[in-house]
Amino acid sequence: MTYTIEGNTGSWEVVVGLEVHAQVITQSKLFSGAATAFGAAPNSQVSFVDAAFPGMLPVVNAEAVAQAVRTGLGLRAHINLVSRFDRKNYFYADLPSGYQISQFEKPIVGAGVIEIELADGSTKQIGVTRLHLEQDAGKSLHDQHPAKSYVDLNRSGVALMEIVSEPDIRSPEEAGAYVKKLRAILRYLGTCDGNMEEGSLRADVNVSVRKHGEPYRTRCEIKNVNSVRFVMQAVEAEAARQVDLWESGGTVQQETRLFDSARGVTRPMRSKEDAHDYRYFPDPDLLPLVLDEAWVADLASKLPELPDEKRARFIADLGLTPYDAGVLVADQAAAAYFETVAKGRDAKQAANWIMGDLFAVLNRTGHSIEDSPVPAPALGQLLDLIADSTINGKIAKSVFEAMVETGDGPEAIVAARGLRQVTDTGAIDAAVDAVLAANPDKVADYKAGKDKMFGFFVGQIMKSLAGKGNPALVNASLKQRLG
Amino acid sequence: MSLDPATVRRIAKLARIRVDEAQVPQLQAELNGILGWIEQLNEVNVDGVEPLTGGLTMAAPLRVDAVTDGGIAEAVLANAPDRADDYFAVPKVVE
């Protein structure tokens, strides 16, 4: 399924590479002991290091390093045992030192790969060029005062991972799938919470277009896109803009742009002259970061099961379809919920209930799966009641709705509402006889060859049993009587 | 290698240092002097030698991930030319 833009001069291919900034989950900052929690009072989580007071020296946070290595391992990437920190120099009000400590020449993680799944069921490998550690800047507020910007340095110095992809992405869908998959991997690893609304994960999107078979043309970078949907829309809008520009005889200028989500277009950032002359050089305050191979191996041995592995296991061991497995592993909490329900039960049936009834309820009630009104063990008990013929599938749906409303367990609801399935053959036979006796004309129709009357009888019998008849026993009894 | 006046102005701008036009020739001469001095290092053969980025042959010490600092907004803001509550206030910078 190739994505192309049909222009006046033929069809165009879209080339996309992503730089994702992911905030590392740590208690304290990359180079200081100040806290990283979101939403604290302004400048309350700032040390003299973060505020760049003279003479303050950075000291590397071991956990931030471990988190970067875990992420690298999760991306099946090369871990560089020796890496180095560099200064990236630029002036901005929320960057008190006048430089960002980053890793330029020698990042901590080298080449890796992310496998994305597409709507048509195909998969594609997207190369990861590198991952490096760097510090975040502070936050500027521009809307508080007509002539002033306010600066809060709480975020200054928080550890970020910049994860750079190869330009292997060829459509808005692939760009969205890449961000989703990367976010899922980070969440599984526990190295970034992936919360795009709070800015813990944000993407710079590099877009160019070309005719098929051409070398790359000039790209533009769309900065700080903060949702999966906006990433997809930004690729689409920017590619269309570039095709129009090339076809009208213009030239795409390499520049930094912003995505205006309200209007669905990209626009140029007011460009700062010389802004891109960062004059990187090794930070003289920091010694090389040297990792012990055994320490890396120990981290590798403790990695959790990742989405790809979990998906493969759900398919191979639990018999799920690739699609169902993909949906369930996309969210670690959904996968955990599924595993609780499926344990010792029919996995396919568990998946159907979760992806159908449960997801519908979560959507309707605005709950996440972590605070689901029906906890996983309770849904498991409901499936047990179906399996041991205590209730039939139809009644199970209404028991489920009652569980959502009341928060009670399925057994209590079945007992309190008298929903236990009727398996007493005497009662079922009596109900069948009554329905047949009340509808002699329809019995005649059936005997004359109108087979579909059978369904009508089943419906009437179930109704007289208040929906609680055991379907197999009702069918058997009815068949026997209609001969 | 020698610097032209335009490069001198650009370096000054990148460093946010205001340089009067009259100062450019003198700065140009001084910078070229420094560069010429550094150029001498190019005479040393460093084939196969790893770049030396520091004077120590040890690895960076690491610290335990624990909150040990912060909660000193007053001290952090003490030198600020302007503030609003606990924010730094600066001339408006909007992108």
Coordinates of C-alpha atoms in Angstrom, one line a residue:
Chain A
M1 CA 0.0 0.0 0.0
T2 CA 2.1 2.9 -1.3
Y3 CA 1.3 6.4 -0.3
T4 CA 1.8 8.9 -3.1
I5 CA 0.7 12.4 -3.9
E6 CA -0.7 12.8 -7.4
G7 CA 0.5 16.1 -8.7
N8 CA 0.1 17.7 -12.1
T9 CA 3.5 16.4 -13.1
G10 CA 3.1 12.9 -11.9
S11 CA 3.1 11.1 -8.6
W12 CA 5.3 12.1 -5.7
E13 CA 6.8 10.0 -2.9
V14 CA 7.0 11.3 0.7
V15 CA 10.1 10.9 2.7
V16 CA 9.9 11.3 6.5
G17 CA 12.4 11.0 9.3
L18 CA 11.5 11.7 13.0
E19 CA 13.4 13.0 15.9
V20 CA 11.6 12.2 19.1
H21 CA 12.4 13.8 22.4
A22 CA 11.4 11.6 25.3
Q23 CA 11.6 12.7 28.9
V24 CA 13.5 10.1 30.9
I25 CA 11.8 8.7 34.0
T26 CA 14.1 9.5 36.9
Q27 CA 13.6 11.0 40.3
S28 CA 16.2 13.7 39.8
K29 CA 17.7 15.6 36.9
L30 CA 20.4 14.5 34.5
F31 CA 23.2 16.5 36.1
S32 CA 21.7 17.7 39.5
G33 CA 19.8 16.4 42.5
A34 CA 16.7 18.6 41.9
A35 CA 13.3 16.8 41.4
T36 CA 11.7 16.2 38.0
A37 CA 8.0 15.9 39.0
F38 CA 5.5 17.6 36.7
G39 CA 3.5 20.6 37.8
A40 CA 5.5 21.9 40.8
A41 CA 5.5 25.6 41.8
P42 CA 7.7 27.8 39.6
N43 CA 11.5 27.5 40.2
S44 CA 10.9 25.2 43.2
Q45 CA 12.8 22.3 41.5
V46 CA 15.9 24.1 40.5
S47 CA 19.4 23.7 41.8
F48 CA 22.3 26.1 41.2
V49 CA 23.5 23.7 38.6
D50 CA 20.2 23.9 36.7
A51 CA 20.2 27.7 37.0
A52 CA 23.9 27.8 35.7
F53 CA 25.3 29.6 38.6
P54 CA 29.1 30.2 38.1
G55 CA 31.3 27.4 39.3
M56 CA 28.6 24.7 39.5
L57 CA 29.6 21.4 38.1
P58 CA 27.3 18.7 36.5
V59 CA 27.4 15.1 37.9
V60 CA 25.8 12.4 35.7
N61 CA 22.7 10.7 37.1
A62 CA 23.4 6.9 36.9
E63 CA 19.7 6.0 36.5
A64 CA 19.3 8.3 33.5
V65 CA 22.2 6.5 31.9
A66 CA 20.6 3.1 32.8
Q67 CA 17.3 4.3 31.3
A68 CA 19.0 5.3 28.0
V69 CA 20.7 1.9 27.8
R70 CA 17.5 0.1 28.5
T71 CA 15.8 2.0 25.8
G72 CA 18.7 1.3 23.4
L73 CA 18.4 -2.4 24.2
G74 CA 14.7 -2.3 23.6
L75 CA 15.3 -0.7 20.2
R76 CA 17.7 -3.6 19.5
A77 CA 20.4 -1.0 19.1
H78 CA 24.1 -0.9 19.5
I79 CA 25.2 0.4 23.0
N80 CA 28.3 2.5 22.9
L81 CA 30.4 1.7 26.0
V82 CA 32.2 5.0 25.6
S83 CA 30.2 8.2 24.9
R84 CA 30.7 11.8 25.5
F85 CA 28.8 15.0 26.4
D86 CA 29.1 18.1 24.2
R87 CA 27.9 21.6 24.5
K88 CA 25.3 22.9 22.0
N89 CA 25.6 26.6 22.1
Y90 CA 22.7 29.0 21.6
F91 CA 21.1 31.9 23.4
Y92 CA 17.5 31.8 24.7
A93 CA 15.9 33.1 27.8
D94 CA 15.1 29.7 29.2
L95 CA 18.6 28.3 28.7
P96 CA 20.5 29.9 31.6
S97 CA 24.0 28.5 30.7
G98 CA 23.8 29.6 27.0
Y99 CA 24.4 26.0 26.0
Q100 CA 22.6 22.7 26.2
I101 CA 24.6 19.7 27.3
S102 CA 23.9 17.0 24.7
Q103 CA 25.8 14.2 22.9
F104 CA 26.9 15.1 19.4
E105 CA 29.7 13.0 18.1
K106 CA 29.6 10.0 20.4
P107 CA 26.0 9.2 21.5
I108 CA 25.3 6.5 24.1
V109 CA 23.2 4.4 21.7
G110 CA 23.9 3.7 18.0
A111 CA 21.9 2.1 15.3
G112 CA 18.7 0.1 16.1
V113 CA 15.3 -0.7 14.6
I114 CA 11.6 -0.3 15.2
E115 CA 9.1 -2.6 13.6
I116 CA 5.8 -0.9 12.8
E117 CA 2.4 -2.5 12.0
L118 CA 0.1 -1.0 9.4
A119 CA -3.6 -1.2 8.9
D120 CA -3.4 -3.7 6.0
G121 CA -1.6 -6.1 8.4
S122 CA 1.8 -5.6 6.9
T123 CA 4.9 -4.7 9.0
K124 CA 7.9 -2.6 8.1
Q125 CA 11.3 -2.0 9.7
I126 CA 12.2 1.6 10.4
G127 CA 15.8 2.2 11.2
V128 CA 16.9 4.1 14.3
T129 CA 20.0 6.1 13.6
R130 CA 20.9 6.9 17.2
L131 CA 19.8 7.8 20.7
H132 CA 21.5 10.4 22.8
L133 CA 21.1 11.9 26.3
E134 CA 20.7 15.6 26.7
Q135 CA 19.2 18.1 29.1
D136 CA 15.9 19.9 28.7
A137 CA 15.6 23.7 28.8
G138 CA 13.3 25.7 31.0
K139 CA 9.8 26.8 30.1
S140 CA 8.9 30.3 28.9
L141 CA 5.4 31.7 29.4
H142 CA 4.7 34.4 26.8
D143 CA 1.0 35.2 27.6
Q144 CA 1.2 36.4 31.2
H145 CA 2.4 40.0 30.5
P146 CA 2.3 42.3 27.5
A147 CA 6.0 43.1 27.4
K148 CA 7.6 40.3 29.4
S149 CA 8.2 36.6 29.1
Y150 CA 8.2 34.6 32.4
V151 CA 10.7 31.8 32.8
D152 CA 10.4 28.7 35.0
L153 CA 13.5 26.6 35.2
N154 CA 11.9 23.5 36.8
R155 CA 12.3 21.6 33.6
S156 CA 15.8 22.9 33.0
G157 CA 18.2 20.0 33.3
V158 CA 15.6 17.2 33.2
A159 CA 17.0 14.2 31.2
L160 CA 15.8 13.7 27.7
M161 CA 16.5 11.0 25.2
E162 CA 16.6 12.2 21.6
I163 CA 15.7 9.2 19.4
V164 CA 16.5 9.9 15.7
S165 CA 15.0 7.7 12.9
E166 CA 16.4 7.0 9.5
P167 CA 14.4 8.6 6.6
D168 CA 12.6 5.3 6.1
I169 CA 9.1 6.5 6.7
R170 CA 6.9 6.9 3.5
S171 CA 3.4 8.0 4.6
P172 CA 1.5 9.8 7.3
E173 CA 0.2 6.4 8.5
E174 CA 3.8 5.1 8.9
A175 CA 4.8 8.2 10.8
G176 CA 1.9 7.7 13.2
A177 CA 2.6 4.0 13.6
Y178 CA 6.3 4.8 14.3
V179 CA 5.4 7.2 17.1
K180 CA 2.8 4.9 18.6
K181 CA 5.2 1.9 18.5
L182 CA 8.1 3.9 20.0
R183 CA 5.8 5.2 22.7
A184 CA 4.6 1.6 23.5
I185 CA 8.2 0.4 23.7
L186 CA 9.2 3.3 26.0
R187 CA 6.2 2.6 28.2
Y188 CA 6.9 -1.1 28.4
L189 CA 10.4 -0.4 29.4
G190 CA 9.4 2.2 32.0
T191 CA 11.9 4.7 30.6
C192 CA 9.4 7.4 29.5
D193 CA 5.7 7.9 30.4
G194 CA 5.0 8.8 26.8
N195 CA 2.5 11.5 27.9
M196 CA 2.4 13.8 24.9
E197 CA -0.1 16.2 26.5
E198 CA 2.4 17.0 29.3
G199 CA 5.2 17.2 26.7
S200 CA 7.1 14.1 27.9
L201 CA 7.2 12.9 24.3
R202 CA 7.4 15.3 21.4
A203 CA 8.4 14.9 17.8
D204 CA 10.3 16.9 15.2
V205 CA 9.1 15.8 11.8
N206 CA 11.5 16.0 8.8
V207 CA 9.6 15.9 5.5
S208 CA 10.7 16.0 1.9
V209 CA 9.1 14.8 -1.3
R210 CA 10.6 13.4 -4.5
K211 CA 9.6 11.7 -7.7
H212 CA 10.1 7.9 -7.6
G213 CA 13.7 6.8 -8.0
E214 CA 15.2 10.3 -7.4
P215 CA 17.7 11.1 -4.7
Y216 CA 16.4 13.0 -1.6
R217 CA 15.2 16.6 -2.2
T218 CA 15.5 19.4 0.4
R219 CA 13.6 18.7 3.6
C220 CA 11.8 20.9 6.1
E221 CA 11.7 20.3 9.8
I222 CA 8.4 20.7 11.7
K223 CA 9.2 21.3 15.3
N224 CA 7.6 20.1 18.5
V225 CA 4.6 18.2 17.2
N226 CA 2.8 16.9 20.3
S227 CA 0.3 14.2 19.3
V228 CA 0.2 11.2 17.0
R229 CA -2.7 12.7 15.1
F230 CA -0.8 16.0 14.6
V231 CA 2.3 14.1 13.4
M232 CA 0.2 12.4 10.7
Q233 CA -1.5 15.7 9.7
A234 CA 1.7 17.6 9.7
V235 CA 3.3 15.1 7.2
E236 CA 0.3 15.2 5.0
A237 CA 0.0 19.0 5.0
E238 CA 3.8 19.6 4.6
A239 CA 4.1 17.1 1.8
A240 CA 1.2 18.6 -0.1
R241 CA 2.7 22.1 0.3
Q242 CA 6.1 21.0 -1.0
V243 CA 4.5 19.3 -4.1
D244 CA 2.6 22.5 -4.9
L245 CA 5.7 24.5 -4.5
W246 CA 7.9 22.3 -6.7
E247 CA 5.2 22.0 -9.4
S248 CA 4.6 25.7 -9.5
G249 CA 8.3 26.2 -10.3
G250 CA 9.4 27.1 -6.8
T251 CA 12.1 25.6 -4.6
V252 CA 11.8 24.2 -1.2
Q253 CA 14.1 26.0 1.2
Q254 CA 15.5 24.1 4.1
E255 CA 13.8 25.6 7.1
T256 CA 12.2 25.0 10.5
R257 CA 8.4 25.2 10.5
L258 CA 5.5 24.8 12.9
F259 CA 2.3 22.9 12.5
D260 CA -0.8 24.9 13.1
S261 CA -3.2 22.3 14.2
A262 CA -6.2 24.6 14.1
R263 CA -5.7 25.4 10.4
G264 CA -4.1 22.1 9.4
V265 CA -1.1 23.8 7.8
T266 CA 2.6 24.3 8.5
R267 CA 4.1 27.8 8.6
P268 CA 7.7 29.0 8.9
M269 CA 9.1 29.8 12.3
R270 CA 10.4 33.3 12.5
S271 CA 13.9 32.3 11.7
K272 CA 16.7 33.4 13.9
E273 CA 19.7 34.3 11.8
D274 CA 22.7 32.0 12.6
A275 CA 20.4 30.0 14.8
H276 CA 21.8 26.8 13.5
D277 CA 25.4 27.5 14.2
Y278 CA 25.5 25.5 17.4
R279 CA 29.3 25.4 17.7
Y280 CA 29.4 22.0 19.4
F281 CA 32.4 21.1 21.4
P282 CA 33.2 18.6 24.1
D283 CA 31.9 19.8 27.5
P284 CA 35.1 20.3 29.6
D285 CA 33.1 19.9 32.8
L286 CA 32.2 16.2 32.0
L287 CA 34.5 13.2 31.7
P288 CA 33.7 10.5 29.1
L289 CA 30.8 8.3 30.0
V290 CA 32.2 4.8 30.2
L291 CA 29.9 1.8 30.7
D292 CA 30.8 -1.6 32.0
E293 CA 29.9 -4.4 29.6
A294 CA 28.7 -6.7 32.4
W295 CA 26.5 -3.9 33.7
V296 CA 24.9 -3.5 30.3
A297 CA 24.4 -7.3 30.1
D298 CA 22.7 -7.2 33.5
L299 CA 20.3 -4.5 32.4
A300 CA 19.6 -6.6 29.2
S301 CA 18.8 -9.7 31.3
K302 CA 16.3 -7.7 33.3
L303 CA 14.4 -6.1 30.4
P304 CA 10.6 -6.8 30.5
E305 CA 8.8 -8.6 27.6
L306 CA 8.4 -6.0 24.9
P307 CA 5.4 -5.5 22.5
D308 CA 6.8 -7.5 19.6
E309 CA 7.7 -10.5 21.8
K310 CA 4.4 -10.3 23.6
R311 CA 2.5 -10.1 20.3
A312 CA 4.3 -13.1 19.0
R313 CA 3.5 -15.1 22.1
F314 CA -0.2 -14.1 22.0
I315 CA -0.3 -15.4 18.5
A316 CA 1.8 -18.6 18.9
D317 CA 0.8 -19.7 22.4
L318 CA -2.7 -18.3 22.9
G319 CA -4.0 -18.6 19.3
L320 CA -5.0 -14.9 18.9
T321 CA -5.1 -13.4 15.4
P322 CA -2.2 -11.0 14.5
Y323 CA -4.7 -8.1 14.6
D324 CA -6.2 -8.9 18.0
A325 CA -2.7 -9.5 19.4
G326 CA -1.6 -6.2 18.0
V327 CA -4.5 -4.2 19.5
L328 CA -4.0 -5.8 22.9
V329 CA -0.2 -5.3 23.1
A330 CA -0.3 -1.7 21.9
D331 CA -1.2 -0.7 25.5
Q332 CA 0.8 -2.5 28.3
A333 CA -2.2 -2.2 30.7
A334 CA -4.6 -3.7 28.1
A335 CA -2.1 -6.6 27.6
A336 CA -1.8 -7.2 31.3
Y337 CA -5.6 -7.1 31.7
F338 CA -6.0 -9.6 28.9
E339 CA -3.4 -11.9 30.4
T340 CA -5.3 -11.9 33.8
V341 CA -8.6 -12.7 32.1
A342 CA -7.2 -15.3 29.7
K343 CA -5.2 -17.2 32.2
G344 CA -6.6 -20.7 32.4
R345 CA -9.5 -19.7 30.1
D346 CA -10.4 -19.5 26.4
A347 CA -8.0 -16.7 25.2
K348 CA -9.9 -16.0 22.1
Q349 CA -13.1 -15.5 24.1
A350 CA -11.3 -13.3 26.6
A351 CA -9.9 -11.1 23.7
N352 CA -13.4 -10.8 22.2
W353 CA -14.9 -9.6 25.4
I354 CA -12.1 -7.1 26.1
M355 CA -11.9 -5.7 22.6
G356 CA -15.7 -5.6 22.2
D357 CA -17.7 -5.1 25.4
L358 CA -15.0 -3.8 27.7
F359 CA -13.4 -1.3 25.2
A360 CA -17.0 0.0 24.4
V361 CA -17.7 0.5 28.1
L362 CA -14.3 2.3 28.6
N363 CA -15.0 4.6 25.7
R364 CA -18.6 5.3 26.9
T365 CA -17.6 5.9 30.5
G366 CA -14.3 7.7 29.8
H367 CA -12.3 5.3 32.0
S368 CA -8.9 4.0 31.2
I369 CA -8.3 0.2 31.5
E370 CA -6.3 0.8 34.7
D371 CA -9.4 2.1 36.4
S372 CA -11.8 -0.1 34.5
P373 CA -15.2 -0.3 36.2
V374 CA -14.9 -4.1 35.7
P375 CA -11.6 -5.4 37.0
A376 CA -9.9 -8.2 35.2
P377 CA -10.6 -10.9 37.8
A378 CA -14.3 -10.1 37.7
L379 CA -14.5 -10.4 33.9
G380 CA -12.6 -13.7 34.3
Q381 CA -15.3 -14.9 36.8
L382 CA -18.0 -13.9 34.3
L383 CA -16.3 -16.1 31.6
D384 CA -16.2 -18.9 34.1
L385 CA -20.0 -18.7 34.6
I386 CA -20.4 -19.0 30.8
A387 CA -18.0 -21.9 30.6
D388 CA -19.7 -23.9 33.4
S389 CA -23.1 -23.2 31.9
T390 CA -24.3 -21.2 34.9
I391 CA -25.4 -18.5 32.4
N392 CA -25.7 -18.3 28.7
G393 CA -23.8 -15.9 26.4
K394 CA -26.8 -13.6 26.0
I395 CA -27.4 -13.3 29.8
A396 CA -23.7 -12.7 30.2
K397 CA -24.0 -9.5 28.3
S398 CA -26.6 -8.1 30.6
V399 CA -24.7 -9.4 33.7
F400 CA -21.7 -7.5 32.3
E401 CA -23.7 -4.3 32.0
A402 CA -24.9 -4.8 35.6
M403 CA -21.3 -5.2 36.7
V404 CA -20.4 -1.9 35.1
E405 CA -23.3 -0.1 36.8
T406 CA -23.1 -1.6 40.2
G407 CA -19.5 -2.7 40.6
D408 CA -20.7 -6.0 42.0
G409 CA -19.2 -9.4 41.0
P410 CA -20.9 -11.5 38.4
E411 CA -21.8 -14.3 40.8
A412 CA -23.6 -11.9 43.1
I413 CA -25.5 -10.4 40.2
V414 CA -26.6 -13.7 38.8
A415 CA -27.7 -14.9 42.3
A416 CA -29.5 -11.6 43.2
R417 CA -31.3 -11.3 39.9
G418 CA -32.1 -15.0 39.4
L419 CA -30.2 -15.2 36.1
R420 CA -29.0 -18.7 36.5
Q421 CA -29.4 -20.6 33.3
V422 CA -32.4 -23.0 33.1
T423 CA -30.9 -26.5 32.5
D424 CA -33.8 -28.4 33.9
T425 CA -35.0 -30.3 30.9
G426 CA -38.5 -30.7 32.4
A427 CA -38.9 -26.9 32.5
I428 CA -37.5 -26.5 29.0
D429 CA -39.7 -29.2 27.6
A430 CA -42.7 -27.6 29.2
A431 CA -41.8 -24.2 27.7
V432 CA -41.3 -25.8 24.2
D433 CA -44.6 -27.5 24.4
A434 CA -46.4 -24.3 25.4
V435 CA -44.9 -22.3 22.5
L436 CA -45.7 -25.0 20.0
A437 CA -49.3 -25.4 21.3
A438 CA -49.8 -21.7 21.1
N439 CA -48.7 -21.5 17.4
P440 CA -50.3 -24.4 15.6
D441 CA -50.3 -22.4 12.3
K442 CA -46.5 -21.8 12.4
V443 CA -45.9 -25.4 13.3
A444 CA -47.8 -26.3 10.1
D445 CA -45.7 -23.8 8.1
Y446 CA -42.5 -25.4 9.5
K447 CA -43.6 -28.9 8.6
A448 CA -44.5 -27.6 5.1
G449 CA -40.8 -26.6 4.7
K450 CA -40.4 -23.1 6.2
D451 CA -37.2 -23.9 8.1
K452 CA -36.7 -20.4 9.3
M453 CA -39.7 -20.8 11.7
F454 CA -37.2 -22.8 13.9
G455 CA -35.6 -19.5 14.9
F456 CA -38.9 -18.0 15.7
F457 CA -39.7 -20.9 18.0
V458 CA -36.3 -20.6 19.7
G459 CA -37.0 -16.9 20.2
Q460 CA -40.4 -17.4 21.8
I461 CA -39.2 -20.2 24.0
M462 CA -36.2 -18.1 25.3
K463 CA -38.6 -15.3 25.9
S464 CA -40.8 -17.5 28.0
L465 CA -37.7 -18.6 30.0
A466 CA -36.8 -14.9 30.5
G467 CA -33.7 -15.4 28.3
K468 CA -32.2 -17.9 30.7
G469 CA -32.7 -21.2 28.8
N470 CA -29.6 -23.2 28.0
P471 CA -29.5 -22.7 24.2
A472 CA -28.2 -26.2 23.4
L473 CA -31.0 -27.9 25.5
V474 CA -33.7 -25.7 24.0
N475 CA -32.5 -26.6 20.5
A476 CA -32.4 -30.3 21.3
S477 CA -35.8 -30.3 22.8
L478 CA -37.4 -28.3 20.0
K479 CA -35.8 -30.5 17.3
Q480 CA -37.0 -33.6 19.0
R481 CA -40.6 -32.4 19.1
L482 CA -40.7 -31.0 15.6
G483 CA -39.3 -34.4 14.4
Chain B
M1 CA 43.6 30.4 8.0
S2 CA 42.6 34.0 8.5
L3 CA 39.4 35.7 9.4
D4 CA 37.7 38.4 7.3
P5 CA 35.8 41.3 8.9
A6 CA 32.5 39.6 8.2
T7 CA 33.5 36.5 10.2
V8 CA 34.6 38.7 13.1
R9 CA 31.2 40.4 13.2
R10 CA 29.5 37.0 13.0
I11 CA 31.5 35.6 15.9
A12 CA 30.7 38.6 17.9
K13 CA 27.0 38.3 17.1
L14 CA 26.9 34.6 18.0
A15 CA 28.6 35.4 21.3
R16 CA 26.1 38.3 21.9
I17 CA 29.0 40.8 22.2
R18 CA 28.4 44.2 20.8
V19 CA 31.3 45.3 18.6
D20 CA 31.6 48.8 17.1
E21 CA 32.7 48.8 13.5
A22 CA 35.8 50.7 14.6
Q23 CA 36.9 47.8 16.8
V24 CA 36.6 45.2 14.0
P25 CA 40.1 45.7 12.5
Q26 CA 41.8 45.4 15.8
L27 CA 39.8 42.3 16.8
Q28 CA 40.5 40.8 13.4
A29 CA 44.2 41.2 14.0
E30 CA 44.0 39.8 17.5
L31 CA 41.9 36.8 16.5
N32 CA 44.2 36.0 13.6
G33 CA 47.1 36.2 15.9
I34 CA 45.5 33.6 18.2
L35 CA 44.6 31.4 15.2
G36 CA 48.1 31.6 13.8
W37 CA 49.4 30.4 17.2
I38 CA 46.9 27.5 17.3
E39 CA 47.8 26.6 13.7
Q40 CA 51.2 25.6 14.9
L41 CA 49.6 22.6 16.5
N42 CA 48.8 21.3 13.0
E43 CA 52.5 20.6 12.6
V44 CA 52.2 17.7 15.1
N45 CA 51.5 14.4 13.5
V46 CA 48.5 12.9 15.3
D47 CA 47.7 10.0 12.8
G48 CA 46.1 7.2 14.8
V49 CA 45.8 9.2 18.0
E50 CA 42.4 9.4 19.6
P51 CA 41.3 13.0 20.1
L52 CA 42.1 14.1 23.7
T53 CA 39.1 16.0 25.1
G54 CA 40.3 16.3 28.7
G55 CA 43.3 16.1 30.9
L56 CA 42.2 13.1 32.9
T57 CA 42.1 9.5 31.7
M58 CA 39.2 8.5 34.0
A59 CA 35.5 8.0 33.4
A60 CA 32.8 10.3 34.6
P61 CA 31.7 9.5 38.2
L62 CA 28.0 8.8 38.5
R63 CA 25.6 9.8 41.2
V64 CA 22.6 7.9 42.7
D65 CA 19.2 9.0 41.4
A66 CA 17.8 10.8 44.4
V67 CA 16.3 14.2 45.1
T68 CA 18.9 16.0 47.1
D69 CA 18.5 19.6 45.9
G70 CA 15.9 22.2 44.9
G71 CA 13.3 24.1 47.0
I72 CA 15.5 27.2 47.0
A73 CA 13.6 29.4 44.6
E74 CA 14.5 32.5 46.6
A75 CA 18.2 31.8 46.3
V76 CA 17.9 30.9 42.6
L77 CA 16.0 34.1 41.9
A78 CA 18.2 36.3 44.1
N79 CA 20.3 37.7 41.3
A80 CA 17.5 38.1 38.8
P81 CA 17.2 41.7 37.4
D82 CA 13.5 41.2 37.3
R83 CA 10.9 38.7 38.6
A84 CA 7.2 38.1 38.8
D85 CA 6.3 36.0 41.8
D86 CA 8.7 33.1 41.6
Y87 CA 9.2 33.4 37.8
F88 CA 12.2 35.1 36.2
A89 CA 10.9 38.0 34.1
V90 CA 12.7 38.9 30.8
P91 CA 12.0 41.1 27.9
K92 CA 9.4 39.3 25.7
V93 CA 10.8 36.6 23.5
V94 CA 8.3 35.0 21.2
E95 CA 8.8 32.6 18.5

